[in-house]
Structure formats: structure tokens, C-alpha cells
């Protein structure tokens, strides 16, 4: 079967997650499910993926369509088994008559009958298709806590990340491996922004960091092992109980690292730092703070005299 989605992934694993939802709801093996996106020749226009909305909004639209398809399939199954639709139950990919488990029809046979159209209830059109749009009444977002432990070399200004701990709550998790990958990738991106990455322009507006030879992208050598974990607080905005996960690390990592650096230098009176925390910038910040502290002490000594 084919799932058409208006979201357009760029590495979030929609093909896997949406196939999982479909497989779980219908009892169809994942290898029999094709997820199609970004193809307006085959399905309607979609607004894409942004704001960590793909699963919370697109996944719910998929669930709505699956429920519509199941309800139509129940009518076909009831007709084939000669019972009232209200007596038919659907579970684990099988339609059966309530209290009579021996009378059952697998999903594949019902789907075949729907398209073969040789024995359909009166007034029911062939096929098992549904289109759904989900417009949530409110927003849903994840929450969590990210903590960074850093060390700053006062001589060189180098900022070293010694430890990073992240506990996030993205509601119900469909695929733990995909969520872990999102969190890890987001943390790496946020740390890169905090410590290294910067768009530098010349006085006449020429981009000086326009290639990987000049733009400082972090490598695995720049990171400690990320310590991650989750709590689960399902949202009520969608029936999946799922929240977005793609931006947890990117939103939290940069302020976590910068706040740790500010805390490390608070004894010097430093209250604010602009990203990225390059060695030169940190060295100058430390020297300026020390000079200012010496000036204050000298002024205080003069007043004392």
C-alpha cells in the first residue's frame, strides 16, 4: 500500500516512522508500505516540514486517514461475512465478528475485495483510499533540560567541552533510534554554533567563510560522549501523543554551552558572551575582564587613601 504525505523530509526518517504508524494500525508488514512525499504529480500540495511539525501534524493526518480506511473496510468485511457492520471488530490486521473469533477475514482479502469490486455493499464505491487534513487547535512542543560542563584555558582562551547531559520529553516515541539521532545531531549542531561556526564578512560585504576550508564545522573530536535520556509526557493535541523532536538539541545546546562559559567566568565579572566562543574572543574577554578588575581595585585603593 502507498502513503502519500504533504511533509517533505530532509533526514528525519519519515519513510520509516510513517510506515511504522501504518503498519501498527493496519497490521500490514512495513516492507509492503511505500511512503511518497514531495510529488505533486501523485498527491495534493503539502506545506512541507518545519517547526518540528511533521509527526505531530502529518502523523495525525495519517492516523485520520487510516481510521477512515478501516471504517470503509469494516463495511466490506461485514458484507462478506453476512453480519451487521456494528458487529465487526478490527485487530492485528484481521476483521472478525464480535464474540465469534472463527468468523474472520484478513486485511489483505478485504483490500483485494475492495479493488476487485465483485462483492461490495450497495452504494459503496471500489477502493480503499482516504484524504485527511489536520489543523491542530493548539501547539505542542517538547521540553527538557540540557547541561554542559566546560573548561576554559585562561592562557590560550580555548573552550573545551568535557561533558554534555540532555534529558528531553518528546511525548510518545514512535522510533527511539530516529529520535536519538535527531537529539545527537541537534546537540552537535548547537555546540558548533556556540563554539566554532560563524559567517564572517569583509568590510565590503564579501563572505570570507564560504567554503569548508574556512568555515569551522566541528568534528567528533570536538565532542564528549553525549549522555541522553527521556521522560514521556504524551501530548493531547494529537492522538499519537507525540511532539516534535527535530529541534530539541539545536535549541538547547547553544545556550547550555554559552551559559556554562559565562558561569565559568563569573568570578571575573563576565555576564555576557557572544557566539561563537572562539579562543581569541575568549582570551580577549578574559584579559579585558582582568584589566577592568585591576582598574577597579586601583580606583578603590585611591579612594581609600
PDB file of N, CA and C in Angstrom, residues 236-278:
ATOM      1  N   UNK A 236      -1.844  15.979  24.275  1.00  0.00           N
ATOM      2  CA  UNK A 236      -3.253  15.709  23.955  1.00  0.00           C
ATOM      3  C   UNK A 236      -3.660  16.401  22.662  1.00  0.00           C
ATOM      4  N   UNK A 237      -2.709  17.068  22.000  1.00  0.00           N
ATOM      5  CA  UNK A 237      -3.018  17.790  20.770  1.00  0.00           C
ATOM      6  C   UNK A 237      -3.290  16.823  19.615  1.00  0.00           C
ATOM      7  N   UNK A 238      -2.633  15.660  19.627  1.00  0.00           N
ATOM      8  CA  UNK A 238      -2.885  14.647  18.606  1.00  0.00           C
ATOM      9  C   UNK A 238      -3.060  13.293  19.270  1.00  0.00           C
ATOM     10  N   UNK A 239      -3.674  12.365  18.557  1.00  0.00           N
ATOM     11  CA  UNK A 239      -3.972  11.058  19.136  1.00  0.00           C
ATOM     12  C   UNK A 239      -2.731  10.198  19.304  1.00  0.00           C
ATOM     13  N   UNK A 240      -1.631  10.543  18.631  1.00  0.00           N
ATOM     14  CA  UNK A 240      -0.381   9.804  18.788  1.00  0.00           C
ATOM     15  C   UNK A 240       0.293  10.111  20.116  1.00  0.00           C
ATOM     16  N   UNK A 241      -0.024  11.242  20.700  1.00  0.00           N
ATOM     17  CA  UNK A 241       0.659  11.662  21.926  1.00  0.00           C
ATOM     18  C   UNK A 241       2.091  12.074  21.679  1.00  0.00           C
ATOM     19  N   UNK A 242       2.411  12.397  20.413  1.00  0.00           N
ATOM     20  CA  UNK A 242       3.802  12.679  20.015  1.00  0.00           C
ATOM     21  C   UNK A 242       4.027  14.176  19.825  1.00  0.00           C
ATOM     22  N   UNK A 243       5.221  14.616  20.201  1.00  0.00           N
ATOM     23  CA  UNK A 243       5.642  16.001  19.989  1.00  0.00           C
ATOM     24  C   UNK A 243       6.815  16.001  19.008  1.00  0.00           C
ATOM     25  N   UNK A 244       7.199  17.170  18.547  1.00  0.00           N
ATOM     26  CA  UNK A 244       8.345  17.274  17.660  1.00  0.00           C
ATOM     27  C   UNK A 244       9.636  16.975  18.400  1.00  0.00           C
ATOM     28  N   UNK A 245      10.621  16.430  17.675  1.00  0.00           N
ATOM     29  CA  UNK A 245      11.911  16.095  18.292  1.00  0.00           C
ATOM     30  C   UNK A 245      13.097  16.671  17.542  1.00  0.00           C
ATOM     31  N   UNK A 246      12.885  17.187  16.343  1.00  0.00           N
ATOM     32  CA  UNK A 246      13.994  17.561  15.485  1.00  0.00           C
ATOM     33  C   UNK A 246      14.806  18.758  15.939  1.00  0.00           C
ATOM     34  N   UNK A 247      14.229  19.605  16.806  1.00  0.00           N
ATOM     35  CA  UNK A 247      14.926  20.827  17.182  1.00  0.00           C
ATOM     36  C   UNK A 247      15.342  20.868  18.652  1.00  0.00           C
ATOM     37  N   UNK A 248      15.164  19.763  19.362  1.00  0.00           N
ATOM     38  CA  UNK A 248      15.495  19.768  20.792  1.00  0.00           C
ATOM     39  C   UNK A 248      16.953  20.146  21.033  1.00  0.00           C
ATOM     40  N   UNK A 249      17.860  19.483  20.324  1.00  0.00           N
ATOM     41  CA  UNK A 249      19.279  19.734  20.538  1.00  0.00           C
ATOM     42  C   UNK A 249      19.735  21.080  20.040  1.00  0.00           C
ATOM     43  N   UNK A 250      19.223  21.506  18.858  1.00  0.00           N
ATOM     44  CA  UNK A 250      19.669  22.772  18.288  1.00  0.00           C
ATOM     45  C   UNK A 250      19.240  23.952  19.151  1.00  0.00           C
ATOM     46  N   UNK A 251      18.065  23.855  19.755  1.00  0.00           N
ATOM     47  CA  UNK A 251      17.566  24.945  20.584  1.00  0.00           C
ATOM     48  C   UNK A 251      18.306  25.003  21.917  1.00  0.00           C
ATOM     49  N   UNK A 252      18.605  23.849  22.493  1.00  0.00           N
ATOM     50  CA  UNK A 252      19.137  23.820  23.862  1.00  0.00           C
ATOM     51  C   UNK A 252      20.655  23.888  23.939  1.00  0.00           C
ATOM     52  N   UNK A 253      21.355  23.325  22.961  1.00  0.00           N
ATOM     53  CA  UNK A 253      22.807  23.164  23.100  1.00  0.00           C
ATOM     54  C   UNK A 253      23.552  24.493  23.143  1.00  0.00           C
ATOM     55  N   UNK A 254      23.220  25.408  22.255  1.00  0.00           N
ATOM     56  CA  UNK A 254      23.957  26.677  22.204  1.00  0.00           C
ATOM     57  C   UNK A 254      23.873  27.456  23.514  1.00  0.00           C
ATOM     58  N   UNK A 255      22.677  27.711  24.059  1.00  0.00           N
ATOM     59  CA  UNK A 255      22.628  28.424  25.339  1.00  0.00           C
ATOM     60  C   UNK A 255      23.226  27.637  26.494  1.00  0.00           C
ATOM     61  N   UNK A 256      23.129  26.288  26.442  1.00  0.00           N
ATOM     62  CA  UNK A 256      23.721  25.493  27.513  1.00  0.00           C
ATOM     63  C   UNK A 256      25.228  25.696  27.574  1.00  0.00           C
ATOM     64  N   UNK A 257      25.885  25.680  26.406  1.00  0.00           N
ATOM     65  CA  UNK A 257      27.342  25.854  26.357  1.00  0.00           C
ATOM     66  C   UNK A 257      27.731  27.284  26.714  1.00  0.00           C
ATOM     67  N   UNK A 258      27.036  28.267  26.151  1.00  0.00           N
ATOM     68  CA  UNK A 258      27.380  29.665  26.424  1.00  0.00           C
ATOM     69  C   UNK A 258      27.122  30.011  27.889  1.00  0.00           C
ATOM     70  N   UNK A 259      26.027  29.540  28.438  1.00  0.00           N
ATOM     71  CA  UNK A 259      25.750  29.798  29.861  1.00  0.00           C
ATOM     72  C   UNK A 259      26.812  29.168  30.755  1.00  0.00           C
ATOM     73  N   UNK A 260      27.295  27.983  30.351  1.00  0.00           N
ATOM     74  CA  UNK A 260      28.363  27.349  31.121  1.00  0.00           C
ATOM     75  C   UNK A 260      29.630  28.196  31.081  1.00  0.00           C
ATOM     76  N   UNK A 261      29.917  28.785  29.915  1.00  0.00           N
ATOM     77  CA  UNK A 261      31.099  29.639  29.790  1.00  0.00           C
ATOM     78  C   UNK A 261      30.950  30.908  30.628  1.00  0.00           C
ATOM     79  N   UNK A 262      29.773  31.507  30.612  1.00  0.00           N
ATOM     80  CA  UNK A 262      29.530  32.695  31.432  1.00  0.00           C
ATOM     81  C   UNK A 262      29.686  32.353  32.917  1.00  0.00           C
ATOM     82  N   UNK A 263      29.173  31.196  33.300  1.00  0.00           N
ATOM     83  CA  UNK A 263      29.306  30.779  34.697  1.00  0.00           C
ATOM     84  C   UNK A 263      30.770  30.570  35.069  1.00  0.00           C
ATOM     85  N   UNK A 264      31.556  30.021  34.118  1.00  0.00           N
ATOM     86  CA  UNK A 264      32.978  29.767  34.394  1.00  0.00           C
ATOM     87  C   UNK A 264      33.748  31.067  34.588  1.00  0.00           C
ATOM     88  N   UNK A 265      33.282  32.152  33.972  1.00  0.00           N
ATOM     89  CA  UNK A 265      33.995  33.428  34.041  1.00  0.00           C
ATOM     90  C   UNK A 265      33.313  34.447  34.956  1.00  0.00           C
ATOM     91  N   UNK A 266      32.321  34.014  35.697  1.00  0.00           N
ATOM     92  CA  UNK A 266      31.590  34.978  36.526  1.00  0.00           C
ATOM     93  C   UNK A 266      32.467  35.586  37.616  1.00  0.00           C
ATOM     94  N   UNK A 267      33.513  34.860  38.041  1.00  0.00           N
ATOM     95  CA  UNK A 267      34.401  35.410  39.069  1.00  0.00           C
ATOM     96  C   UNK A 267      35.196  36.606  38.547  1.00  0.00           C
ATOM     97  N   UNK A 268      35.207  36.738  37.203  1.00  0.00           N
ATOM     98  CA  UNK A 268      35.872  37.892  36.596  1.00  0.00           C
ATOM     99  C   UNK A 268      34.888  39.022  36.292  1.00  0.00           C
ATOM    100  N   UNK A 269      33.630  38.777  36.623  1.00  0.00           N
ATOM    101  CA  UNK A 269      32.610  39.784  36.358  1.00  0.00           C
ATOM    102  C   UNK A 269      31.982  39.684  34.980  1.00  0.00           C
ATOM    103  N   UNK A 270      32.253  38.619  34.233  1.00  0.00           N
ATOM    104  CA  UNK A 270      31.676  38.434  32.905  1.00  0.00           C
ATOM    105  C   UNK A 270      30.211  38.017  33.027  1.00  0.00           C
ATOM    106  N   UNK A 271      29.333  38.735  32.347  1.00  0.00           N
ATOM    107  CA  UNK A 271      27.903  38.444  32.413  1.00  0.00           C
ATOM    108  C   UNK A 271      27.308  38.100  31.050  1.00  0.00           C
ATOM    109  N   UNK A 272      28.066  38.288  29.988  1.00  0.00           N
ATOM    110  CA  UNK A 272      27.514  38.038  28.654  1.00  0.00           C
ATOM    111  C   UNK A 272      28.638  37.678  27.692  1.00  0.00           C
ATOM    112  N   UNK A 273      28.335  36.747  26.789  1.00  0.00           N
ATOM    113  CA  UNK A 273      29.281  36.349  25.739  1.00  0.00           C
ATOM    114  C   UNK A 273      28.527  36.178  24.434  1.00  0.00           C
ATOM    115  N   UNK A 274      29.095  36.662  23.344  1.00  0.00           N
ATOM    116  CA  UNK A 274      28.516  36.463  22.022  1.00  0.00           C
ATOM    117  C   UNK A 274      29.136  35.234  21.362  1.00  0.00           C
ATOM    118  N   UNK A 275      28.298  34.468  20.679  1.00  0.00           N
ATOM    119  CA  UNK A 275      28.791  33.304  19.930  1.00  0.00           C
ATOM    120  C   UNK A 275      29.473  33.757  18.650  1.00  0.00           C
ATOM    121  N   UNK A 276      30.409  32.934  18.134  1.00  0.00           N
ATOM    122  CA  UNK A 276      30.964  31.721  18.741  1.00  0.00           C
ATOM    123  C   UNK A 276      32.064  32.060  19.729  1.00  0.00           C
ATOM    124  N   UNK A 277      32.283  31.128  20.658  1.00  0.00           N
ATOM    125  CA  UNK A 277      33.288  31.347  21.702  1.00  0.00           C
ATOM    126  C   UNK A 277      34.658  30.901  21.192  1.00  0.00           C
ATOM    127  N   UNK A 278      35.189  31.625  20.243  1.00  0.00           N
ATOM    128  CA  UNK A 278      36.489  31.289  19.667  1.00  0.00           C
ATOM    129  C   UNK A 278      37.589  31.538  20.688  1.00  0.00           C
TER     130      UNK A 278
END
